[in-house]
Amino acid sequence: DSGVTQTPKHLITATGQRVTLRCSPRSGDLSVYWYQQSLDQGLQFLIQYYNGEERAKGNILERFSAQQFPDLHSELNLSSLELGDSALYFCASSAPTATSQETQYFGPGTRLLVL
Amino acid sequence: ILNVEQSPQSLHVQEGDSTNFTCSFPSSNFYALHWYRWETAKSPEALFVMTLNGDEKKKGRISATLNTKEGYSYLYIKGSQPEDSATYLCAFVNDYKLSFGAGTTVTVRA
């Protein structure tokens, strides 16, 4: 158990819908990262937040957005869902500095299925 | 997002044998390289974060080396055990962004 929690574990929804994935980082961690693992692709970095502020953006679609709240939990919002958004979404957190040199601890993931 | 390549894509090794595989990354603007171990139905688990050219890190029977000038890192598994079966991912860090390789899937045969 990494100490990072993600909810829900599984989510089934329809095309065109909007969903919110939630992540709570390890106690004391200020950085949160979101990743997508699709069937036909490797692990893709989506976005990083540090202490409430966006730090880095990767392959995140405009239909997707994220935020980190004052209590440091983060939410990833996926809207106008398409079949291709079906994937495993991971959240990770790391120690309280702003760099990417720290170990990242991954949550168990949320498996999203868009029908 | 930068090109990070891992080879081989998969390998089979006999229990007790040692093995190694490669992660190649851009040699310019190096910041850090992460290695992860990912078992089926679990989440990636951090093995090493490597930051300096010539770095060597070890965790039990697994070790890694780093050459930032030529843009590669090796991961070694000594005396492979069935529990070492997993996909090993490397991730290159540049400008706070992580680019992952596709992974090397290791299967250890008893």
Coordinates of N, CA and C in Angstrom, one line a residue:
Chain A
D1 N 0.8 -1.2 0.0 CA 0.0 0.0 0.0 C 0.9 1.3 0.0
S2 N 0.7 2.1 -1.1 CA 1.6 3.2 -1.2 C 1.2 4.4 -0.4
G3 N 0.0 4.4 0.1 CA -0.5 5.5 0.9 C -1.3 6.5 0.0
V4 N -1.3 6.3 -1.3 CA -2.1 7.1 -2.2 C -3.4 6.4 -2.5
T5 N -4.5 7.2 -2.3 CA -5.8 6.6 -2.5 C -6.5 7.2 -3.7
Q6 N -7.2 6.4 -4.5 CA -7.9 6.8 -5.6 C -9.4 6.3 -5.6
T7 N -10.3 7.1 -5.9 CA -11.7 6.7 -6.0 C -12.3 7.2 -7.3
P8 N -13.3 6.5 -7.9 CA -13.6 5.2 -7.6 C -12.6 4.2 -8.2
K9 N -12.7 2.9 -7.9 CA -11.8 1.9 -8.4 C -12.2 1.6 -9.9
H10 N -13.5 1.6 -10.1 CA -14.0 1.3 -11.5 C -15.1 2.3 -11.8
L11 N -15.2 2.6 -13.0 CA -16.2 3.5 -13.5 C -16.7 3.2 -14.9
I12 N -18.0 3.0 -15.0 CA -18.5 2.7 -16.4 C -19.5 3.8 -16.7
T13 N -19.3 4.3 -17.9 CA -20.2 5.4 -18.3 C -20.4 5.4 -19.8
A14 N -21.1 6.4 -20.3 CA -21.4 6.4 -21.7 C -20.7 7.5 -22.4
T15 N -20.6 7.4 -23.7 CA -20.0 8.5 -24.5 C -20.7 9.8 -24.3
G16 N -20.0 10.9 -24.3 CA -20.6 12.2 -24.1 C -20.7 12.6 -22.6
Q17 N -20.6 11.7 -21.7 CA -20.7 12.0 -20.3 C -19.5 12.6 -19.7
R18 N -19.6 13.0 -18.5 CA -18.5 13.7 -17.7 C -18.3 12.9 -16.4
V19 N -17.0 12.7 -16.1 CA -16.7 12.0 -14.8 C -15.6 12.7 -14.1
T20 N -15.6 12.4 -12.8 CA -14.5 13.0 -12.0 C -13.8 11.9 -11.2
L21 N -12.5 11.9 -11.3 CA -11.7 10.9 -10.6 C -11.0 11.7 -9.5
R22 N -10.9 11.0 -8.4 CA -10.4 11.6 -7.2 C -9.1 11.0 -6.7
C23 N -8.2 11.8 -6.2 CA -6.9 11.2 -5.7 C -6.6 11.9 -4.4
S24 N -6.2 11.1 -3.4 CA -5.6 11.7 -2.1 C -4.2 11.3 -2.0
P25 N -3.2 12.3 -2.0 CA -1.8 11.9 -1.9 C -1.4 11.4 -0.5
R26 N -0.2 10.9 -0.5 CA 0.3 10.4 0.8 C 0.4 11.6 1.7
S27 N 0.3 11.4 3.0 CA 0.4 12.4 4.0 C 1.7 13.2 3.9
G28 N 1.6 14.5 3.7 CA 2.8 15.3 3.6 C 3.3 15.6 2.2
D29 N 2.8 14.8 1.2 CA 3.2 15.0 -0.2 C 2.5 16.2 -0.7
L30 N 3.2 17.1 -1.4 CA 2.6 18.2 -2.0 C 2.4 18.1 -3.5
S31 N 3.1 17.2 -4.2 CA 3.0 17.0 -5.6 C 2.0 15.9 -5.9
V32 N 1.2 16.1 -6.9 CA 0.3 15.1 -7.4 C 0.4 15.0 -8.9
Y33 N 0.5 13.8 -9.4 CA 0.7 13.6 -10.9 C -0.5 12.7 -11.3
W34 N -0.9 12.9 -12.6 CA -2.0 12.1 -13.2 C -1.4 11.4 -14.4
Y35 N -1.7 10.1 -14.6 CA -1.2 9.3 -15.7 C -2.4 8.6 -16.3
Q36 N -2.3 8.3 -17.6 CA -3.2 7.5 -18.3 C -2.6 6.3 -18.9
Q37 N -3.2 5.1 -18.7 CA -2.6 3.9 -19.3 C -3.7 3.3 -20.2
S38 N -3.6 3.5 -21.5 CA -4.6 2.9 -22.5 C -4.1 1.6 -22.9
L39 N -5.0 0.8 -23.5 CA -4.6 -0.6 -24.0 C -3.5 -0.5 -25.0
D40 N -3.6 0.4 -25.9 CA -2.7 0.4 -27.0 C -1.5 1.4 -26.8
Q41 N -1.4 2.0 -25.7 CA -0.3 2.9 -25.4 C 0.3 2.6 -24.1
G42 N 1.5 3.1 -23.9 CA 2.2 3.0 -22.6 C 1.7 4.0 -21.6
L43 N 2.3 4.1 -20.5 CA 1.9 5.1 -19.5 C 2.2 6.5 -20.0
Q44 N 1.1 7.3 -20.0 CA 1.2 8.7 -20.5 C 1.0 9.7 -19.3
F45 N 2.0 10.6 -19.2 CA 1.9 11.6 -18.2 C 0.9 12.6 -18.7
L46 N 0.0 13.0 -17.8 CA -1.1 14.0 -18.1 C -0.8 15.3 -17.5
I47 N -0.6 15.4 -16.2 CA -0.4 16.7 -15.6 C 0.1 16.5 -14.2
Q48 N 0.8 17.6 -13.7 CA 1.3 17.6 -12.4 C 0.9 18.9 -11.6
Y49 N 0.5 18.7 -10.4 CA 0.2 19.8 -9.5 C 1.2 19.8 -8.3
Y50 N 1.6 21.0 -7.9 CA 2.4 21.1 -6.8 C 1.8 22.2 -5.9
N51 N 1.4 21.8 -4.7 CA 0.8 22.6 -3.7 C -0.3 23.5 -4.2
G52 N -1.1 22.9 -5.0 CA -2.3 23.7 -5.5 C -2.1 24.3 -6.9
E53 N -0.9 24.4 -7.4 CA -0.6 25.1 -8.6 C -0.2 24.0 -9.7
E54 N -0.6 24.3 -10.9 CA -0.2 23.4 -12.0 C 1.3 23.6 -12.3
R55 N 2.0 22.5 -12.3 CA 3.5 22.5 -12.5 C 3.9 22.1 -13.9
A56 N 3.3 21.1 -14.4 CA 3.7 20.6 -15.8 C 2.5 19.9 -16.4
K57 N 2.5 20.1 -17.7 CA 1.4 19.5 -18.5 C 2.0 18.5 -19.5
G58 N 1.4 17.4 -19.7 CA 1.8 16.4 -20.7 C 0.8 16.3 -21.7
N59 N 0.5 15.0 -22.1 CA -0.5 14.7 -23.1 C -1.9 14.8 -22.6
I60 N -2.3 15.9 -22.1 CA -3.7 16.0 -21.6 C -4.6 16.7 -22.6
L61 N -5.7 16.1 -22.9 CA -6.6 16.6 -23.9 C -7.3 17.9 -23.3
E62 N -7.8 18.7 -24.2 CA -8.6 19.9 -23.7 C -9.9 19.5 -23.0
R63 N -10.4 18.4 -23.3 CA -11.6 17.9 -22.7 C -11.4 17.5 -21.3
F64 N -10.1 17.4 -20.9 CA -9.8 16.9 -19.6 C -9.3 18.1 -18.8
S65 N -9.5 18.2 -17.5 CA -9.0 19.2 -16.6 C -8.7 18.6 -15.3
A66 N -7.9 19.3 -14.5 CA -7.6 18.8 -13.2 C -7.4 20.0 -12.3
Q67 N -7.5 19.7 -11.0 CA -7.1 20.7 -10.0 C -6.7 20.0 -8.7
Q68 N -6.0 20.8 -7.9 CA -5.5 20.3 -6.6 C -6.1 21.3 -5.6
F69 N -6.7 20.8 -4.6 CA -7.4 21.6 -3.6 C -6.5 21.9 -2.4
P70 N -7.0 22.9 -1.6 CA -6.1 23.3 -0.4 C -5.8 22.1 0.5
D71 N -6.6 21.1 0.6 CA -6.3 20.0 1.4 C -5.4 19.0 0.6
L72 N -4.9 19.4 -0.5 CA -4.0 18.7 -1.4 C -4.6 17.5 -2.2
H73 N -5.8 17.2 -2.0 CA -6.4 16.1 -2.8 C -6.6 16.7 -4.2
S74 N -6.6 15.8 -5.2 CA -6.7 16.3 -6.6 C -7.9 15.6 -7.3
E75 N -8.4 16.3 -8.2 CA -9.5 15.7 -9.1 C -9.1 15.8 -10.5
L76 N -9.4 14.8 -11.3 CA -9.3 14.8 -12.7 C -10.6 14.7 -13.3
N77 N -11.0 15.7 -14.1 CA -12.3 15.8 -14.7 C -12.2 15.5 -16.2
L78 N -13.0 14.5 -16.6 CA -13.0 14.1 -18.0 C -14.4 14.3 -18.6
S79 N -14.4 15.1 -19.6 CA -15.8 15.5 -20.2 C -15.9 15.1 -21.6
S80 N -17.1 15.1 -22.1 CA -17.4 14.7 -23.5 C -16.7 13.4 -23.8
L81 N -16.9 12.4 -23.0 CA -16.1 11.2 -23.1 C -16.3 10.5 -24.4
E82 N -15.2 9.9 -24.9 CA -15.2 9.1 -26.1 C -14.8 7.7 -25.7
L83 N -15.1 6.8 -26.7 CA -14.7 5.4 -26.4 C -13.2 5.3 -26.1
G84 N -12.4 6.1 -26.8 CA -10.9 6.0 -26.7 C -10.4 6.5 -25.4
D85 N -11.3 7.1 -24.5 CA -10.9 7.5 -23.2 C -10.9 6.4 -22.2
S86 N -11.4 5.2 -22.6 CA -11.3 4.1 -21.7 C -9.9 3.7 -21.4
A87 N -9.6 3.7 -20.2 CA -8.2 3.5 -19.8 C -8.1 3.3 -18.3
L88 N -6.9 3.1 -17.8 CA -6.6 3.0 -16.4 C -5.9 4.4 -16.1
Y89 N -6.5 5.1 -15.1 CA -6.0 6.4 -14.7 C -5.3 6.3 -13.4
F90 N -4.0 6.6 -13.4 CA -3.3 6.6 -12.1 C -3.0 8.0 -11.6
C91 N -3.0 8.0 -10.3 CA -2.5 9.2 -9.6 C -1.2 8.8 -8.9
A92 N -0.3 9.7 -8.8 CA 0.9 9.5 -8.0 C 1.2 10.7 -7.1
S93 N 1.9 10.6 -6.1 CA 2.3 11.7 -5.3 C 3.8 11.6 -4.9
S94 N 4.4 12.7 -4.6 CA 5.8 12.7 -4.2 C 6.1 13.7 -3.1
A95 N 7.2 13.6 -2.6 CA 7.6 14.4 -1.4 C 7.6 15.9 -1.6
P96 N 7.6 16.6 -0.5 CA 7.3 18.1 -0.6 C 8.5 18.9 -1.2
T97 N 8.9 18.7 -2.4 CA 9.7 19.7 -3.1 C 9.1 19.8 -4.5
A98 N 9.5 20.8 -5.2 CA 8.9 21.1 -6.5 C 9.6 20.4 -7.7
T99 N 10.6 19.6 -7.4 CA 11.3 18.9 -8.5 C 10.6 17.6 -8.9
S100 N 11.1 17.0 -9.9 CA 10.7 15.7 -10.3 C 11.7 14.6 -10.1
Q101 N 12.6 14.9 -9.1 CA 13.7 14.0 -8.8 C 13.3 13.1 -7.6
E102 N 12.1 13.3 -7.1 CA 11.7 12.4 -5.9 C 11.0 11.2 -6.4
T103 N 11.0 10.2 -5.6 CA 10.2 9.0 -5.8 C 8.8 9.3 -5.9
Q104 N 8.1 8.7 -6.9 CA 6.6 8.9 -7.0 C 6.0 7.6 -6.5
Y105 N 4.9 7.8 -5.7 CA 4.2 6.7 -5.2 C 2.8 6.7 -5.9
F106 N 2.5 5.5 -6.5 CA 1.3 5.4 -7.3 C 0.2 4.9 -6.5
G107 N -1.0 5.4 -6.8 CA -2.2 4.9 -6.3 C -2.7 3.6 -7.0
P108 N -3.7 3.0 -6.6 CA -4.2 1.8 -7.2 C -4.8 2.0 -8.6
G109 N -5.2 3.2 -9.0 CA -5.7 3.5 -10.3 C -7.3 3.4 -10.3
T110 N -7.8 4.1 -11.3 CA -9.3 4.1 -11.5 C -9.4 3.5 -13.0
R111 N -10.2 2.4 -13.1 CA -10.4 1.9 -14.4 C -11.7 2.5 -15.0
L112 N -11.5 3.2 -16.1 CA -12.7 3.8 -16.7 C -13.0 3.1 -18.0
L113 N -14.3 2.8 -18.1 CA -14.8 2.1 -19.3 C -15.9 3.0 -19.9
V114 N -15.7 3.5 -21.1 CA -16.7 4.3 -21.8 C -17.4 3.4 -22.8
L115 N -18.7 3.3 -22.7 CA -19.5 2.5 -23.6 C -20.3 3.3 -24.6
Chain B
I1 N 6.7 15.7 -25.4 CA 7.1 14.4 -24.7 C 8.2 13.7 -25.6
L2 N 9.2 13.3 -24.9 CA 10.4 12.9 -25.6 C 10.4 11.4 -25.8
N3 N 11.4 11.0 -26.7 CA 11.4 9.6 -27.1 C 12.3 8.8 -26.1
V4 N 11.7 7.9 -25.4 CA 12.4 7.0 -24.5 C 12.1 5.6 -25.0
E5 N 13.2 4.9 -25.2 CA 13.1 3.5 -25.7 C 13.7 2.5 -24.8
Q6 N 13.0 1.4 -24.7 CA 13.4 0.3 -23.8 C 13.6 -1.0 -24.7
S7 N 14.7 -1.7 -24.4 CA 14.9 -2.9 -25.1 C 15.6 -3.9 -24.2
P8 N 15.2 -5.2 -24.4 CA 14.2 -5.7 -25.3 C 12.8 -5.4 -24.8
Q9 N 11.8 -5.6 -25.6 CA 10.4 -5.4 -25.2 C 10.0 -6.5 -24.2
S10 N 10.6 -7.7 -24.3 CA 10.3 -8.7 -23.3 C 11.4 -9.7 -23.3
L11 N 11.6 -10.4 -22.2 CA 12.6 -11.4 -22.1 C 12.2 -12.5 -21.1
H12 N 12.7 -13.7 -21.4 CA 12.4 -14.8 -20.5 C 13.8 -15.2 -19.9
V13 N 13.8 -15.4 -18.6 CA 15.1 -15.8 -18.0 C 14.8 -17.0 -17.0
Q14 N 15.8 -17.9 -17.0 CA 15.6 -19.0 -16.1 C 15.9 -18.6 -14.6
E15 N 15.1 -19.1 -13.7 CA 15.3 -18.8 -12.3 C 16.8 -19.0 -12.0
G16 N 17.4 -18.1 -11.3 CA 18.8 -18.2 -10.9 C 19.7 -17.4 -11.8
D17 N 19.3 -17.2 -13.0 CA 20.1 -16.5 -14.0 C 20.0 -15.0 -13.8
S18 N 21.0 -14.3 -14.2 CA 21.0 -12.9 -14.2 C 20.7 -12.3 -15.5
T19 N 20.2 -11.1 -15.5 CA 19.8 -10.5 -16.8 C 19.9 -9.0 -16.7
N20 N 19.8 -8.3 -17.8 CA 19.9 -6.9 -17.8 C 19.2 -6.3 -19.1
F21 N 18.7 -5.1 -19.0 CA 18.0 -4.5 -20.2 C 18.2 -3.0 -20.1
T22 N 17.9 -2.4 -21.2 CA 18.3 -1.0 -21.4 C 17.2 0.0 -21.6
C23 N 17.4 1.2 -21.1 CA 16.6 2.3 -21.4 C 17.4 3.4 -22.0
S24 N 17.0 3.9 -23.2 CA 17.7 4.9 -23.9 C 16.8 6.2 -23.9
F25 N 17.5 7.3 -23.8 CA 16.8 8.6 -23.6 C 17.6 9.7 -24.3
P26 N 17.0 10.8 -24.5 CA 17.8 12.0 -25.1 C 18.9 12.3 -24.1
S27 N 20.1 12.6 -24.7 CA 21.2 12.9 -23.8 C 21.3 14.4 -23.5
S28 N 20.5 15.2 -24.1 CA 20.5 16.6 -23.8 C 19.5 17.0 -22.8
N29 N 19.7 18.0 -22.0 CA 18.8 18.5 -21.0 C 18.3 17.4 -20.0
F30 N 19.3 16.6 -19.6 CA 18.9 15.5 -18.6 C 18.6 16.2 -17.3
Y31 N 17.6 15.6 -16.7 CA 17.3 16.1 -15.3 C 17.2 14.9 -14.3
A32 N 16.5 13.8 -14.7 CA 16.5 12.7 -13.9 C 15.9 11.5 -14.7
L33 N 16.2 10.3 -14.2 CA 15.6 9.1 -14.8 C 15.0 8.2 -13.7
H34 N 13.8 7.8 -13.9 CA 13.1 7.0 -12.9 C 13.0 5.5 -13.4
W35 N 13.2 4.6 -12.6 CA 12.9 3.2 -12.9 C 11.7 2.7 -12.0
Y36 N 10.8 2.0 -12.6 CA 9.6 1.5 -11.9 C 9.5 0.0 -12.2
R37 N 8.9 -0.7 -11.3 CA 8.6 -2.1 -11.5 C 7.0 -2.2 -11.4
W38 N 6.4 -2.8 -12.4 CA 5.0 -2.9 -12.5 C 4.5 -4.3 -12.7
E39 N 3.9 -4.8 -11.6 CA 3.4 -6.2 -11.7 C 2.0 -6.1 -12.2
T40 N 1.6 -7.2 -12.8 CA 0.2 -7.3 -13.4 C -0.8 -7.1 -12.3
A41 N -1.8 -6.3 -12.6 CA -2.9 -6.0 -11.7 C -2.5 -5.2 -10.5
K42 N -1.3 -4.6 -10.5 CA -0.9 -3.7 -9.4 C -0.5 -2.4 -10.0
S43 N -0.1 -1.4 -9.2 CA 0.3 -0.1 -9.7 C 1.8 -0.1 -9.7
P44 N 2.4 0.8 -10.5 CA 3.9 0.9 -10.6 C 4.5 1.2 -9.3
E45 N 5.6 0.6 -9.0 CA 6.3 0.7 -7.8 C 7.7 1.3 -8.1
A46 N 8.1 2.4 -7.4 CA 9.3 3.0 -7.7 C 10.5 2.1 -7.3
L47 N 11.5 2.0 -8.2 CA 12.7 1.3 -7.8 C 13.8 2.3 -7.6
F48 N 14.1 3.2 -8.5 CA 15.2 4.1 -8.4 C 14.9 5.5 -9.0
V49 N 15.5 6.5 -8.5 CA 15.5 7.8 -9.2 C 17.0 8.1 -9.4
M50 N 17.4 8.3 -10.6 CA 18.8 8.5 -10.9 C 19.0 9.9 -11.5
T51 N 20.0 10.6 -10.9 CA 20.2 12.0 -11.3 C 21.5 12.4 -11.8
L52 N 22.6 11.6 -11.5 CA 23.9 12.0 -11.8 C 24.6 11.0 -12.8
N53 N 25.3 11.5 -13.7 CA 26.0 10.6 -14.6 C 27.0 9.7 -13.8
G54 N 26.9 8.4 -14.1 CA 27.8 7.5 -13.4 C 27.1 6.9 -12.2
D55 N 25.9 7.4 -11.9 CA 25.1 6.9 -10.7 C 25.0 5.4 -10.9
E56 N 25.1 4.7 -9.7 CA 24.8 3.3 -9.6 C 24.0 3.1 -8.4
K57 N 22.8 2.5 -8.5 CA 21.9 2.3 -7.4 C 21.6 0.8 -7.3
K58 N 21.3 0.4 -6.0 CA 21.1 -1.0 -5.8 C 20.0 -1.2 -4.8
K59 N 19.1 -2.1 -5.1 CA 18.0 -2.5 -4.1 C 17.9 -4.0 -4.1
G60 N 18.5 -4.6 -3.2 CA 18.4 -6.1 -3.1 C 19.2 -6.6 -4.3
R61 N 18.6 -7.5 -5.1 CA 19.2 -8.1 -6.3 C 19.1 -7.2 -7.6
I62 N 18.5 -6.1 -7.4 CA 18.3 -5.2 -8.6 C 19.2 -4.0 -8.5
S63 N 19.8 -3.7 -9.6 CA 20.7 -2.5 -9.6 C 20.5 -1.8 -10.9
A64 N 21.0 -0.5 -10.9 CA 20.9 0.3 -12.2 C 22.1 1.2 -12.3
T65 N 22.4 1.4 -13.5 CA 23.5 2.4 -13.8 C 23.0 3.4 -14.8
L66 N 23.7 4.5 -14.8 CA 23.2 5.7 -15.6 C 24.4 6.3 -16.3
N67 N 24.2 6.5 -17.6 CA 25.2 7.3 -18.5 C 24.4 8.4 -19.2
T68 N 24.5 9.6 -18.6 CA 23.7 10.7 -19.2 C 24.4 11.2 -20.4
K69 N 25.7 11.0 -20.6 CA 26.4 11.6 -21.8 C 25.9 10.9 -23.0
E70 N 25.8 9.6 -22.9 CA 25.4 8.8 -24.1 C 23.9 8.4 -24.1
G71 N 23.2 8.8 -23.0 CA 21.8 8.6 -22.9 C 21.3 7.2 -22.8
Y72 N 21.8 6.5 -21.8 CA 21.3 5.2 -21.5 C 21.4 4.8 -20.0
S73 N 20.5 3.9 -19.6 CA 20.6 3.3 -18.3 C 20.3 1.8 -18.4
Y74 N 21.1 1.1 -17.6 CA 20.9 -0.4 -17.6 C 20.2 -0.7 -16.2
L75 N 19.3 -1.7 -16.3 CA 18.8 -2.3 -15.1 C 19.3 -3.8 -15.1
Y76 N 19.8 -4.2 -13.9 CA 20.3 -5.5 -13.8 C 19.5 -6.3 -12.7
I77 N 19.2 -7.5 -13.0 CA 18.6 -8.4 -12.0 C 19.6 -9.6 -11.8
K78 N 20.0 -9.7 -10.6 CA 21.0 -10.8 -10.3 C 20.3 -12.0 -9.7
G79 N 20.5 -13.2 -10.2 CA 19.9 -14.4 -9.6 C 18.4 -14.3 -9.6
S80 N 17.8 -14.1 -10.8 CA 16.4 -13.9 -11.0 C 15.5 -14.9 -10.2
Q81 N 14.5 -14.4 -9.7 CA 13.5 -15.2 -8.9 C 12.1 -15.0 -9.6
P82 N 11.2 -16.0 -9.4 CA 9.9 -15.8 -10.0 C 9.2 -14.5 -9.7
E83 N 9.5 -14.1 -8.4 CA 8.8 -12.8 -8.0 C 9.4 -11.6 -8.7
D84 N 10.4 -11.7 -9.5 CA 11.0 -10.6 -10.3 C 10.2 -10.4 -11.6
S85 N 9.3 -11.4 -11.9 CA 8.5 -11.3 -13.1 C 7.6 -10.0 -13.0
A86 N 7.8 -9.1 -14.0 CA 7.1 -7.9 -14.0 C 7.5 -7.1 -15.2
T87 N 6.8 -6.0 -15.4 CA 7.3 -5.0 -16.5 C 8.1 -3.9 -15.8
Y88 N 9.2 -3.7 -16.3 CA 10.1 -2.6 -15.8 C 10.1 -1.4 -16.7
L89 N 9.7 -0.3 -16.1 CA 9.5 0.9 -16.9 C 10.6 1.9 -16.5
C90 N 11.1 2.7 -17.5 CA 11.9 3.8 -17.2 C 11.2 5.1 -17.6
A91 N 11.5 6.2 -16.9 CA 10.8 7.5 -17.3 C 11.9 8.5 -17.2
F92 N 12.0 9.3 -18.3 CA 12.9 10.4 -18.4 C 12.2 11.7 -18.0
V93 N 12.9 12.4 -17.2 CA 12.3 13.7 -16.7 C 13.0 14.9 -17.4
N94 N 12.2 15.7 -18.0 CA 12.7 16.9 -18.6 C 11.6 18.0 -18.4
D95 N 12.1 19.1 -17.8 CA 11.1 20.2 -17.6 C 9.9 19.8 -16.8
Y96 N 10.1 19.0 -15.8 CA 9.1 18.5 -14.9 C 8.2 17.5 -15.5
K97 N 8.4 17.2 -16.8 CA 7.5 16.2 -17.5 C 8.2 14.9 -17.5
L98 N 7.4 13.8 -17.3 CA 7.9 12.5 -17.4 C 7.5 11.8 -18.7
S99 N 8.5 11.2 -19.4 CA 8.2 10.5 -20.6 C 8.6 9.0 -20.3
F100 N 7.6 8.1 -20.4 CA 7.9 6.7 -20.1 C 8.2 5.9 -21.3
G101 N 9.1 5.0 -21.1 CA 9.3 4.0 -22.2 C 8.2 3.0 -22.1
A102 N 8.1 2.1 -23.1 CA 7.1 1.1 -23.2 C 7.3 -0.1 -22.3
G103 N 8.5 -0.2 -21.7 CA 8.7 -1.2 -20.7 C 9.4 -2.4 -21.2
T104 N 10.1 -3.1 -20.4 CA 10.6 -4.5 -20.7 C 9.9 -5.4 -19.7
T105 N 9.2 -6.4 -20.3 CA 8.5 -7.4 -19.5 C 9.4 -8.6 -19.3
V106 N 9.7 -8.8 -18.0 CA 10.5 -9.9 -17.6 C 9.7 -11.1 -17.1
T107 N 9.9 -12.3 -17.7 CA 9.3 -13.5 -17.1 C 10.4 -14.4 -16.7
V108 N 10.3 -14.8 -15.4 CA 11.3 -15.7 -14.8 C 10.7 -17.1 -14.7
R109 N 11.3 -18.0 -15.4 CA 10.8 -19.4 -15.4 C 11.5 -20.2 -14.3
A110 N 10.7 -20.9 -13.6 CA 11.2 -21.7 -12.5 C 11.8 -23.0 -13.0

